[in-house]
Coordinates of C-alpha atoms in Angstrom, one line a residue:
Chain Y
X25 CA 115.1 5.2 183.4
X26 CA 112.6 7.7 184.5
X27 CA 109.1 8.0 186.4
X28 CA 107.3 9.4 183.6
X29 CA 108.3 12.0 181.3
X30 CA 110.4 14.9 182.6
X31 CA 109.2 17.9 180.4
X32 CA 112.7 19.7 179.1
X33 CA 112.8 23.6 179.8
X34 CA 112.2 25.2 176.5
X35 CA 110.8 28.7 177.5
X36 CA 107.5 29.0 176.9
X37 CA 107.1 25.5 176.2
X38 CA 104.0 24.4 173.6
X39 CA 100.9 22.9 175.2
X40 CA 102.0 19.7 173.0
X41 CA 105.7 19.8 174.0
X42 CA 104.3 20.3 177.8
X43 CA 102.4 17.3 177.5
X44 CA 104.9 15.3 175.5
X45 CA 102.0 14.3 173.1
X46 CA 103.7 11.8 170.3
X47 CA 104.6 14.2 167.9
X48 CA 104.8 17.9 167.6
X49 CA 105.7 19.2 164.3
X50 CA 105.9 23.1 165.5
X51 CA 109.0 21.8 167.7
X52 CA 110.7 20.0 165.1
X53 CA 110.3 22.9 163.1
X54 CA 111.4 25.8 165.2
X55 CA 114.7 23.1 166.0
X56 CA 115.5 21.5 162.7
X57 CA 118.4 24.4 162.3
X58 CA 119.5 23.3 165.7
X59 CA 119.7 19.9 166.2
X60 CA 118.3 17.8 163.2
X61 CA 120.2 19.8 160.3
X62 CA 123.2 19.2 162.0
X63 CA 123.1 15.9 162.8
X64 CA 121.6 14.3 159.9
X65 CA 125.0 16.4 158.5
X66 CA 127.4 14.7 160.5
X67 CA 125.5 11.2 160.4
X68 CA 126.7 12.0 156.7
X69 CA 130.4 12.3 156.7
X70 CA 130.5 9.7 159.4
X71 CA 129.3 6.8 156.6
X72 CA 130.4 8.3 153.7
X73 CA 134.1 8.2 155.2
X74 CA 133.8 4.8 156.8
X75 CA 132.7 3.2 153.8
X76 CA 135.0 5.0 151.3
X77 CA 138.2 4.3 153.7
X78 CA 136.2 0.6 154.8
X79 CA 136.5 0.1 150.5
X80 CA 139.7 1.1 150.0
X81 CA 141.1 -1.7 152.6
X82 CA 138.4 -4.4 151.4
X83 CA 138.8 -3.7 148.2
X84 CA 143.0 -4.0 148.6
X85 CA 142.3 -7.1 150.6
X86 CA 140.4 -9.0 148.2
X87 CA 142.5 -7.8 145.2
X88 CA 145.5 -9.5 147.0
X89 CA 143.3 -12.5 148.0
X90 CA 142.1 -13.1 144.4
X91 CA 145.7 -13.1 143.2
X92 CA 147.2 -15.5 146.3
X93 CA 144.6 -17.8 147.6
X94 CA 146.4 -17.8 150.4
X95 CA 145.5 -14.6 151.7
X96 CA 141.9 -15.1 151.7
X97 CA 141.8 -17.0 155.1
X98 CA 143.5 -14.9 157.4
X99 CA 141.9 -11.6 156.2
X100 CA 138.4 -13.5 156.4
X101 CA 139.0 -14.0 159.7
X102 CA 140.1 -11.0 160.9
X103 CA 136.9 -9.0 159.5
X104 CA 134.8 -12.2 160.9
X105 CA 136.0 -11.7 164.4
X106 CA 135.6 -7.8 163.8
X107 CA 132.0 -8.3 163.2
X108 CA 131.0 -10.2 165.9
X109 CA 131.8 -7.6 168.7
X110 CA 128.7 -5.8 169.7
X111 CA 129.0 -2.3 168.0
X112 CA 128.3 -0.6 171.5
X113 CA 130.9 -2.4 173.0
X114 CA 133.3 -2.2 170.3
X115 CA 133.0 1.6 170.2
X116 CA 133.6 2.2 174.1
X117 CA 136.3 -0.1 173.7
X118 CA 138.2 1.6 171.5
X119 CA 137.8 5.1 173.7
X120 CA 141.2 4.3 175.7
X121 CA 143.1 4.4 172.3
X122 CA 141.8 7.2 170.2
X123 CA 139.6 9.2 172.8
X124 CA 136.2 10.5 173.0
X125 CA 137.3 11.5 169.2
X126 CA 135.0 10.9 165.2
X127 CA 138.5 8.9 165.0
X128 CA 137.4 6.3 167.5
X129 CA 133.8 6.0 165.6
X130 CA 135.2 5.5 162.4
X131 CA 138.0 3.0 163.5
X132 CA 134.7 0.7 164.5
X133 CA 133.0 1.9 161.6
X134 CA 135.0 0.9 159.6
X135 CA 135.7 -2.5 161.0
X136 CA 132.4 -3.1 160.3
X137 CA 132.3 -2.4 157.0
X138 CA 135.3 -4.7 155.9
X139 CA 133.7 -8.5 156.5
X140 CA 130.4 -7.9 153.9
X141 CA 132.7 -5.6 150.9
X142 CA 136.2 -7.7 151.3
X143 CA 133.4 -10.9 150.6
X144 CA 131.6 -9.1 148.2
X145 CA 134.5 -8.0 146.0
X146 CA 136.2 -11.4 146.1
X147 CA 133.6 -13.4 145.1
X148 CA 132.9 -10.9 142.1
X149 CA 136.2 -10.9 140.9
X150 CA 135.9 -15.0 141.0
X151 CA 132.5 -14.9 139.4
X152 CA 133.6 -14.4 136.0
X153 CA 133.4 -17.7 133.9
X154 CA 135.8 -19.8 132.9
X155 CA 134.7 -19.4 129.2
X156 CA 135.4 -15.6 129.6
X157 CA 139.0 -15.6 131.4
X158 CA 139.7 -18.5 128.1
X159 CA 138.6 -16.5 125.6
X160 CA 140.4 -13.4 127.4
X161 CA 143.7 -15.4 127.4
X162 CA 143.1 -15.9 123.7
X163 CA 142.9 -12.7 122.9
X164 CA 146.2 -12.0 124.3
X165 CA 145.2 -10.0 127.5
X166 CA 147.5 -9.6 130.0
X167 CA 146.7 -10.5 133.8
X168 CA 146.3 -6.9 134.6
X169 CA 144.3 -6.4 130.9
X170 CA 142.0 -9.3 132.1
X171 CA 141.7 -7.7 135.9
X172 CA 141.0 -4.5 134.5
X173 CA 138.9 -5.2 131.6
X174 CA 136.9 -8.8 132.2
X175 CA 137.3 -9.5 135.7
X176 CA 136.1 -6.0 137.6
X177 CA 133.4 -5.0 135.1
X178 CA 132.0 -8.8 135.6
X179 CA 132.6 -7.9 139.4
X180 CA 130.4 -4.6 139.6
X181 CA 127.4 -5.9 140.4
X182 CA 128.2 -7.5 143.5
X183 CA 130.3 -5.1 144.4
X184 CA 127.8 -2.4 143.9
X185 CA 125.5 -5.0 146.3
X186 CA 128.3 -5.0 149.1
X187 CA 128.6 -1.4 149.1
X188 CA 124.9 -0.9 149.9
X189 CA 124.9 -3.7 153.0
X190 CA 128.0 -2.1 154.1
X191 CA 126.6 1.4 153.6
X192 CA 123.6 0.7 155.2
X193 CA 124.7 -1.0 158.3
X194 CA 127.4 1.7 159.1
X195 CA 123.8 4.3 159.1
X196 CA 122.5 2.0 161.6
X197 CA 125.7 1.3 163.5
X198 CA 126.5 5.2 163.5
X199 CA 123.5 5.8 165.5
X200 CA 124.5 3.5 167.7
X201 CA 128.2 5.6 167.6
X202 CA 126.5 8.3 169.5
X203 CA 126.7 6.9 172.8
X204 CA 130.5 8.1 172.6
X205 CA 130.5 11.0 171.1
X206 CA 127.5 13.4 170.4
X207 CA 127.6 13.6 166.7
X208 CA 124.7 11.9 164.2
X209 CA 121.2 11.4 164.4
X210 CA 121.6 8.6 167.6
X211 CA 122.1 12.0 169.3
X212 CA 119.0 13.4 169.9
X213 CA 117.9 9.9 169.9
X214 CA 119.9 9.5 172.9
X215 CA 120.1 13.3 174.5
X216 CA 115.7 12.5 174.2
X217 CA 115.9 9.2 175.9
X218 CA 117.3 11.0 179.0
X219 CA 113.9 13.1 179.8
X220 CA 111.5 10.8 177.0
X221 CA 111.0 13.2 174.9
X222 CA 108.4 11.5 172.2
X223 CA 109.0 14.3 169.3
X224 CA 112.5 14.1 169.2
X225 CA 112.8 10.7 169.7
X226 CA 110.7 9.6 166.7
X227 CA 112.0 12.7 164.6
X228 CA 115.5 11.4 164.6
X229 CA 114.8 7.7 164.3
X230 CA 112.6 8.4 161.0
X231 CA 115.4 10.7 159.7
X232 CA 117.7 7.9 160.3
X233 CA 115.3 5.3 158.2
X234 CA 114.6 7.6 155.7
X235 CA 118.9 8.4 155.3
X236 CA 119.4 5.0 155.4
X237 CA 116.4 4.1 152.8
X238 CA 117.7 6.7 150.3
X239 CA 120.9 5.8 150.8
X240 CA 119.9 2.3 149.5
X241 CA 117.8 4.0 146.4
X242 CA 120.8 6.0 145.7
X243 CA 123.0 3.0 145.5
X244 CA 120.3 0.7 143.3
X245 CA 120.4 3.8 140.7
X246 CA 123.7 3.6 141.2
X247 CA 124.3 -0.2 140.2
X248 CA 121.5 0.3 136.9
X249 CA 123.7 2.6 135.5
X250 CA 127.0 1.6 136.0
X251 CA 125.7 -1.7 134.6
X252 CA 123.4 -1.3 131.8
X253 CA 124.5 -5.0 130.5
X254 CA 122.7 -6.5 133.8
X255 CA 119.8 -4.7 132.9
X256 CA 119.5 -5.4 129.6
X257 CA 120.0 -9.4 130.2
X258 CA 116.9 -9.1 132.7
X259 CA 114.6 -7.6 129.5
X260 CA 115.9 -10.6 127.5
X261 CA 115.0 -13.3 129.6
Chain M
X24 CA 145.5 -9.2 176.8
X25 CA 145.2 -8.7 180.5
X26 CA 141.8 -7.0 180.1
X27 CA 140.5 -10.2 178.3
X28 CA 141.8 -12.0 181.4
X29 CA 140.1 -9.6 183.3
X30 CA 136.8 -10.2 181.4
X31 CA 136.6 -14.1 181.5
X32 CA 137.3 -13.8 185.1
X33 CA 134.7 -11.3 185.1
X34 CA 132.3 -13.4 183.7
X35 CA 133.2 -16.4 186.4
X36 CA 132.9 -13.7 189.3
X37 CA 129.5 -12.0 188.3
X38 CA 128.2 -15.9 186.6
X39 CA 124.7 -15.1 188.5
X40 CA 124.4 -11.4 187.3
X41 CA 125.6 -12.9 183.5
X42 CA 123.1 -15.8 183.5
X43 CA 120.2 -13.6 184.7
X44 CA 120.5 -10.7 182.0
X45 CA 121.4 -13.9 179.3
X46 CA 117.9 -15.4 180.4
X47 CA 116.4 -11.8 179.9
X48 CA 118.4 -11.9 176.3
X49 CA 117.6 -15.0 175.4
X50 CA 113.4 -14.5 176.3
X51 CA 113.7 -11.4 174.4
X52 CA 115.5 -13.0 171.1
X53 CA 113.5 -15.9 171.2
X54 CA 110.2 -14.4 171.6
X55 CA 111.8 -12.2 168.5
X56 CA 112.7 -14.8 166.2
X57 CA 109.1 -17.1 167.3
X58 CA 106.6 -14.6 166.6
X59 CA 109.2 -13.5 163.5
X60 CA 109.1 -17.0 162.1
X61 CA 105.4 -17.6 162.4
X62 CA 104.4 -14.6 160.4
X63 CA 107.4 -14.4 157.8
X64 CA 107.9 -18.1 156.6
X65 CA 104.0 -19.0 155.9
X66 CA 103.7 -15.9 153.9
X67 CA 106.6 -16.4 152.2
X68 CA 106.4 -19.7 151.4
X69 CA 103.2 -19.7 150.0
X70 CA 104.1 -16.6 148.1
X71 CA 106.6 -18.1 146.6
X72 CA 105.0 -21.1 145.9
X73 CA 102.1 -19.1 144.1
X74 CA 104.9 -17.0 142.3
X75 CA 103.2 -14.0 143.1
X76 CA 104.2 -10.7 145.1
X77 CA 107.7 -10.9 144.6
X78 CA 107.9 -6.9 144.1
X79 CA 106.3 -6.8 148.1
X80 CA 108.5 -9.9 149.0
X81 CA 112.0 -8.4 147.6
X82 CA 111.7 -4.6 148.3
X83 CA 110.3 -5.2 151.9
X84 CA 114.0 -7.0 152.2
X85 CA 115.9 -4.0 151.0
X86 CA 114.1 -1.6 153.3
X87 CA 113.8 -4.1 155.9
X88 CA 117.7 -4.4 155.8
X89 CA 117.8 -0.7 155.5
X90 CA 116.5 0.1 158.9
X91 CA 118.7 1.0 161.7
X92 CA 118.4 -1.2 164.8
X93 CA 118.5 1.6 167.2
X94 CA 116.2 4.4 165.4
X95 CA 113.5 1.3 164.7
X96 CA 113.5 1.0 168.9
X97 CA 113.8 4.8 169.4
X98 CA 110.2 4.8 167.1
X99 CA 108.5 2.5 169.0
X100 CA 109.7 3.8 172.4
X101 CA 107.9 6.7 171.4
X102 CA 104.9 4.9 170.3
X103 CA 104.6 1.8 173.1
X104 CA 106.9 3.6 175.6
X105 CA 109.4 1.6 178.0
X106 CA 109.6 -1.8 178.2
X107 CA 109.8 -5.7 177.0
X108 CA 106.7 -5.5 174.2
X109 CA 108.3 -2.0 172.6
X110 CA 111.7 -3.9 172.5
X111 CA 109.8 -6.9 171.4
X112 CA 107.9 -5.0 168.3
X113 CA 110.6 -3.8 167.5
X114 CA 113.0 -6.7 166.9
X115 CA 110.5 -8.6 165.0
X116 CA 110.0 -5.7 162.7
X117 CA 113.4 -6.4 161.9
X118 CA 113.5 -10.3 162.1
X119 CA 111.0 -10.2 159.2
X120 CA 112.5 -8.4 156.1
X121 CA 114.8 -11.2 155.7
X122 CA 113.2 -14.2 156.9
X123 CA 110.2 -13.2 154.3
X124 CA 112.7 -12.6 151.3
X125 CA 114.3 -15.7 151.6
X126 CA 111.6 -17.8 152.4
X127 CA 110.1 -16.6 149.3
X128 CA 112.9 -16.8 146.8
X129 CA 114.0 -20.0 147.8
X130 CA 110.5 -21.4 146.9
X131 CA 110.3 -19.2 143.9
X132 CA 113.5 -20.1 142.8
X133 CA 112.8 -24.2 142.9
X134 CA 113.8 -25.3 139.6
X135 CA 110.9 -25.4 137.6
X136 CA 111.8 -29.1 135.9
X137 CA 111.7 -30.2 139.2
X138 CA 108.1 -28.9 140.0
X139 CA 106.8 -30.2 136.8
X140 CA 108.2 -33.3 137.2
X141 CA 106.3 -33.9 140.6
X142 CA 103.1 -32.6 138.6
X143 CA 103.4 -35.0 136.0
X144 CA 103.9 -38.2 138.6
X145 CA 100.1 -36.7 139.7
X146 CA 101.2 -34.6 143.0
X147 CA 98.5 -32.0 144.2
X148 CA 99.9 -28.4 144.5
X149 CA 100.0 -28.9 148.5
X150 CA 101.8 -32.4 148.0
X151 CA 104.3 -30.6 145.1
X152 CA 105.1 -27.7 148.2
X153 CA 105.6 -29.9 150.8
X154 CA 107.5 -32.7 149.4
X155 CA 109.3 -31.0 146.6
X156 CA 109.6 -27.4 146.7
X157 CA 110.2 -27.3 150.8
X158 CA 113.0 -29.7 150.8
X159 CA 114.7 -28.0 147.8
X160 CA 114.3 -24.2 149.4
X161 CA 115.6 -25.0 153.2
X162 CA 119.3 -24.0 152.4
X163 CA 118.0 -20.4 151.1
X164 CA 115.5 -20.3 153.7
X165 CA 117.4 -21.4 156.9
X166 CA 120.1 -18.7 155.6
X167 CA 117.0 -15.9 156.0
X168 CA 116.7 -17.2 159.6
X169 CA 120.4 -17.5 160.5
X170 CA 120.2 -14.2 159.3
X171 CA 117.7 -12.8 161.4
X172 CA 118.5 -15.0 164.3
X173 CA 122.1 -13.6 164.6
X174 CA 120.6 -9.9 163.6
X175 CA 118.1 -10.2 166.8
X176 CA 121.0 -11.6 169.3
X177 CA 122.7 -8.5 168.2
X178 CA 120.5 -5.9 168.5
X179 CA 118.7 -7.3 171.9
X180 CA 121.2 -5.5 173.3
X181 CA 119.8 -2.3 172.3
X182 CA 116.9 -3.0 174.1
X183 CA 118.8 -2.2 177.6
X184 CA 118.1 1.9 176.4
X185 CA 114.4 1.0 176.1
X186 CA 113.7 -0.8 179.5
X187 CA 113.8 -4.2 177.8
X188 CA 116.6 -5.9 179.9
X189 CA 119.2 -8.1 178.5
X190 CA 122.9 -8.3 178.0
X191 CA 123.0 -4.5 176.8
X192 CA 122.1 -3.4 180.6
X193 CA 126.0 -4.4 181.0
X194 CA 127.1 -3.0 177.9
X195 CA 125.8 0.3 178.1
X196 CA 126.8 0.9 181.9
X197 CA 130.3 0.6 181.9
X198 CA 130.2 3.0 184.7
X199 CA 129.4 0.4 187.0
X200 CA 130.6 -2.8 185.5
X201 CA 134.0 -1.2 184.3
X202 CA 135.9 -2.2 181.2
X203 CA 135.8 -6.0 182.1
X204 CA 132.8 -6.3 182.3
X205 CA 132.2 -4.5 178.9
X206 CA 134.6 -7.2 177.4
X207 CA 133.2 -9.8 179.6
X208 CA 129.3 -9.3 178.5
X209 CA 130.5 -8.2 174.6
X210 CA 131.8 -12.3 174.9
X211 CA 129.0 -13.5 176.2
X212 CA 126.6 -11.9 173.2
X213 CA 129.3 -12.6 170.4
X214 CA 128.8 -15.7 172.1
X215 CA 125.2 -16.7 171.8
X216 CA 125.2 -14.9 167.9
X217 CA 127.0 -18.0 167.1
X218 CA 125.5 -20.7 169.1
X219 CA 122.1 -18.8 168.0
X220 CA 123.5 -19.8 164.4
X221 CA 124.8 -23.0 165.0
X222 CA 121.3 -24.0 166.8
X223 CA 119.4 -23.1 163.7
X224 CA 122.2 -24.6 161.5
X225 CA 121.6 -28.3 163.1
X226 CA 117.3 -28.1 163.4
X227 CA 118.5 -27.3 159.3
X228 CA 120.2 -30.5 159.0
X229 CA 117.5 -32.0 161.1
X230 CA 115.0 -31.3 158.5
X231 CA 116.9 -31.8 155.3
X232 CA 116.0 -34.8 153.8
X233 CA 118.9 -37.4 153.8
X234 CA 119.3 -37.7 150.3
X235 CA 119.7 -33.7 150.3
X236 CA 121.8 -34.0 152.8
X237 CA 125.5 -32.5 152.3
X238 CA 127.6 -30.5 154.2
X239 CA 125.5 -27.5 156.2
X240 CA 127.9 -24.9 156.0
X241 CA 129.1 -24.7 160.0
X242 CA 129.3 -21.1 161.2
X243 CA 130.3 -18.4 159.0
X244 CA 129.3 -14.9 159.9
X245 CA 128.9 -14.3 156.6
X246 CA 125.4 -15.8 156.6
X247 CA 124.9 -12.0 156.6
X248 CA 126.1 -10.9 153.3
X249 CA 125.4 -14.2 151.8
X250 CA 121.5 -13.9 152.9
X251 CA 122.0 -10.5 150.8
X252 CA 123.5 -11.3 147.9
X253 CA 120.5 -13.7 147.1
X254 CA 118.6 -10.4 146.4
X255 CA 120.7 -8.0 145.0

């Protein structure tokens, strides 16, 4: 890394940019447009498509594993293995097959994702208790009516729980994406490592908390309202 | 396949170069998890005894868990600039969240019977926490620290980007160490995640009680979402 800072060119550079003192907000104003906008944009799409495409899989994967035991192991495994590969490794690994492409980010991405929802999901669906599925079968419900109607509504909490770990990680991990391609808030995280450039540094690494906290927020409100039940059995006890 | 090859033999070829940036990981995890253990599991645990704080104790978990490795160094790069204490801050500020959660829902969580039961044979409250409510928590609580501990391993090598050595130095310069020695360090870190895991695994065992004693679940990397689904 370098001898001190190396002060970027930026015309008639402010006496706090010149200096590199920790925070200038005048910069981060006159370059939000340009640089932060952007890539809090694309730090976006990058998790919202990982963990949608990342759910779909996991969510096929546990379905099939909740119907034939069997199928839990091998899937389990896979994602396991998956999610021990350090994510800077994994990404620059991957750059031989799908390029210096958003495809190879979201390939990792959403390798990621799959261990903590394809868990999640399964051991929702088998959370429901034995009393339940009874008095479902004495009702008459089908398997499907019981999947459908008992099993996934029981489910929704934890899967609701899975999807904010998984979305969460893949914020961090997607910072950690821009090592291969220049897209998402790791960008100017690592574009200001280069000359340690304090303001832009610290901009982008609080925009990537604060996505990531709100994200979480988002989900919680998320979970409260798509299960009112859960709330209302916290009041009563 | 033959790039694996490539790696292993990678990792015999450059063994001195491995075992001195694994050293520098290792310090750097270690002192990570320490000073992370010495200020999260008292706090907890007498939180959690006293029942109290469990709004501070559970939220600091979901932002803890919230914060992104990489933008948490990139912060205090800015703030403590280049180098092993930066790197350091920074990997305890993200050892805690989930070493402190735990630690204090496993103790708030001991079954209440159980407490009053060891207050009615005439236990004092520091006799009822140490005999009673510390035995009962350790699963919950060792789950926080396999947690952390394989969250740390991880995300030491981050620190390469902030002067802070380690296994990430190979990682991130591929230019020079080439695609084995990508694969060949990524095994090495993948590596010490688990045995990090396994170590704290068996100093669980150690301390559980005999008649406690049943199966420690052997390594899973799922002590991830299962330290999260304790608080959803």
């Amino acid at each position: 890394m370098n001898e001190g800072p190396v002060i970027p060119d930026f015309g008639q550079a402010a006496s706090c940019v010149a200096e590199n003192r920790l925070f200038c907000p005048d910069w981060v104003r006159d370059n939000w447009g340009a640089v932060f906008q952007p890539a809090l944009i694309e730090h976006v799409k990058l998790t919202v498509i990982a963990v949608a495409v990342g759910f779909v899989i996991a969510f096929a994967a546990a379905l099939v594993a909740h119907r034939y035991g069997a199928a839990e192991r091998p899937f389990a495994i896979f994602s396991a293995i998956v999610y021990t590969i350090p994510g800077i490794a994994l990404f620059q690994l991957l750059v031989p097959f799908t390029g210096l492409s958003v495809l190879t980010v979201e390939v990792a991405l959403v390798g990621y994702t799959l261990l903590i929802l394809f868990r999640n999901v399964l051991e929702g669906l088998r959370a429901a208790p034995p009393e339940v599925l009874e008095a479902a079968r004495g009702m008459g419900l089908t398997r499907r009516q019981t999947l459908l109607r008992v099993e996934l509504p029981l489910a929704l909490p934890a899967i609701v729980a899975g999807l904010r770990v998984a979305t969460v990680s893949t914020i961090a991990l997607a910072t950690i994406a821009a090592f291969v391609i220049p897209e998402g808030l790791g960008q100017p995280i690592f574009s200001a490592l280069r000359n340690y450039f304090k303001t832009e540094i610290i901009t982008a690494g609080v925009l990537a908390i604060l996505l990531a906290v709100t994200a979480d927020l988002l989900l919680v409100l998320a979970q409260r309202l798509l299960t009112p039940w859960a709330s209302a059995r916290r009041l009563a006890t | 396949m033959s790039t694996f090859i490539d790696a292993l033999q990678f990792i015999v070829d450059r063994r001195e170069l491995l075992l001195d940036k694994t050293w520098e990981h290792l310090l750097l995890s270690g002192a990570a998890i320490g000073l992370a253990l010495v200020l999260a599991v008292p706090l907890g645990v007498v939180l959690g005894h006293l029942h109290r704080g469990s709004f501070v104790a559970i939220n600091l978990a979901n932002v803890g868990r919230a914060l992104p490795s990489l933008a948490v160094i990139a912060i205090g790069l800015g703030f403590l600039g280049f180098g092993f204490t930066n790197v350091l801050v920074a990997l305890v500020v993200l050892a805690v969240p989930p070493i402190l959660t735990n630690a204090y829902v496993a103790v708030d969580e001991v079954e209440p019977e159980a407490v009053e039961a060891a207050r009615g044979m005439g236990m004092t409250p520091w006799q009822i926490l140490r005999r009673v409510e510390l035995p009962l928590a350790l699963p919950l609580l060792f789950a926080g620290i396999r947690t952390a501990a394989v969250y740390v391993v991880a995300s030491a090598t981050l620190a390469a980007i902030a002067g802070g050595g380690g296994l990430g130095e190979i990682l991130f310069n591929q230019a020079s160490y080439r695609v084995e020695g990508l694969v060949g360090a990524a095994i090495v870190v993948s590596a010490l995640a688990f045995a990090a895991d396994l170590l704290f695994g068996g100093i669980q065992r150690l301390l559980t009680p005999r008649g406690l004693r049943t199966t420690v679940p052997a390594f899973e990397p799922d002590v991830v979402p299962a330290g999260t689904a304790v608080v959803r």
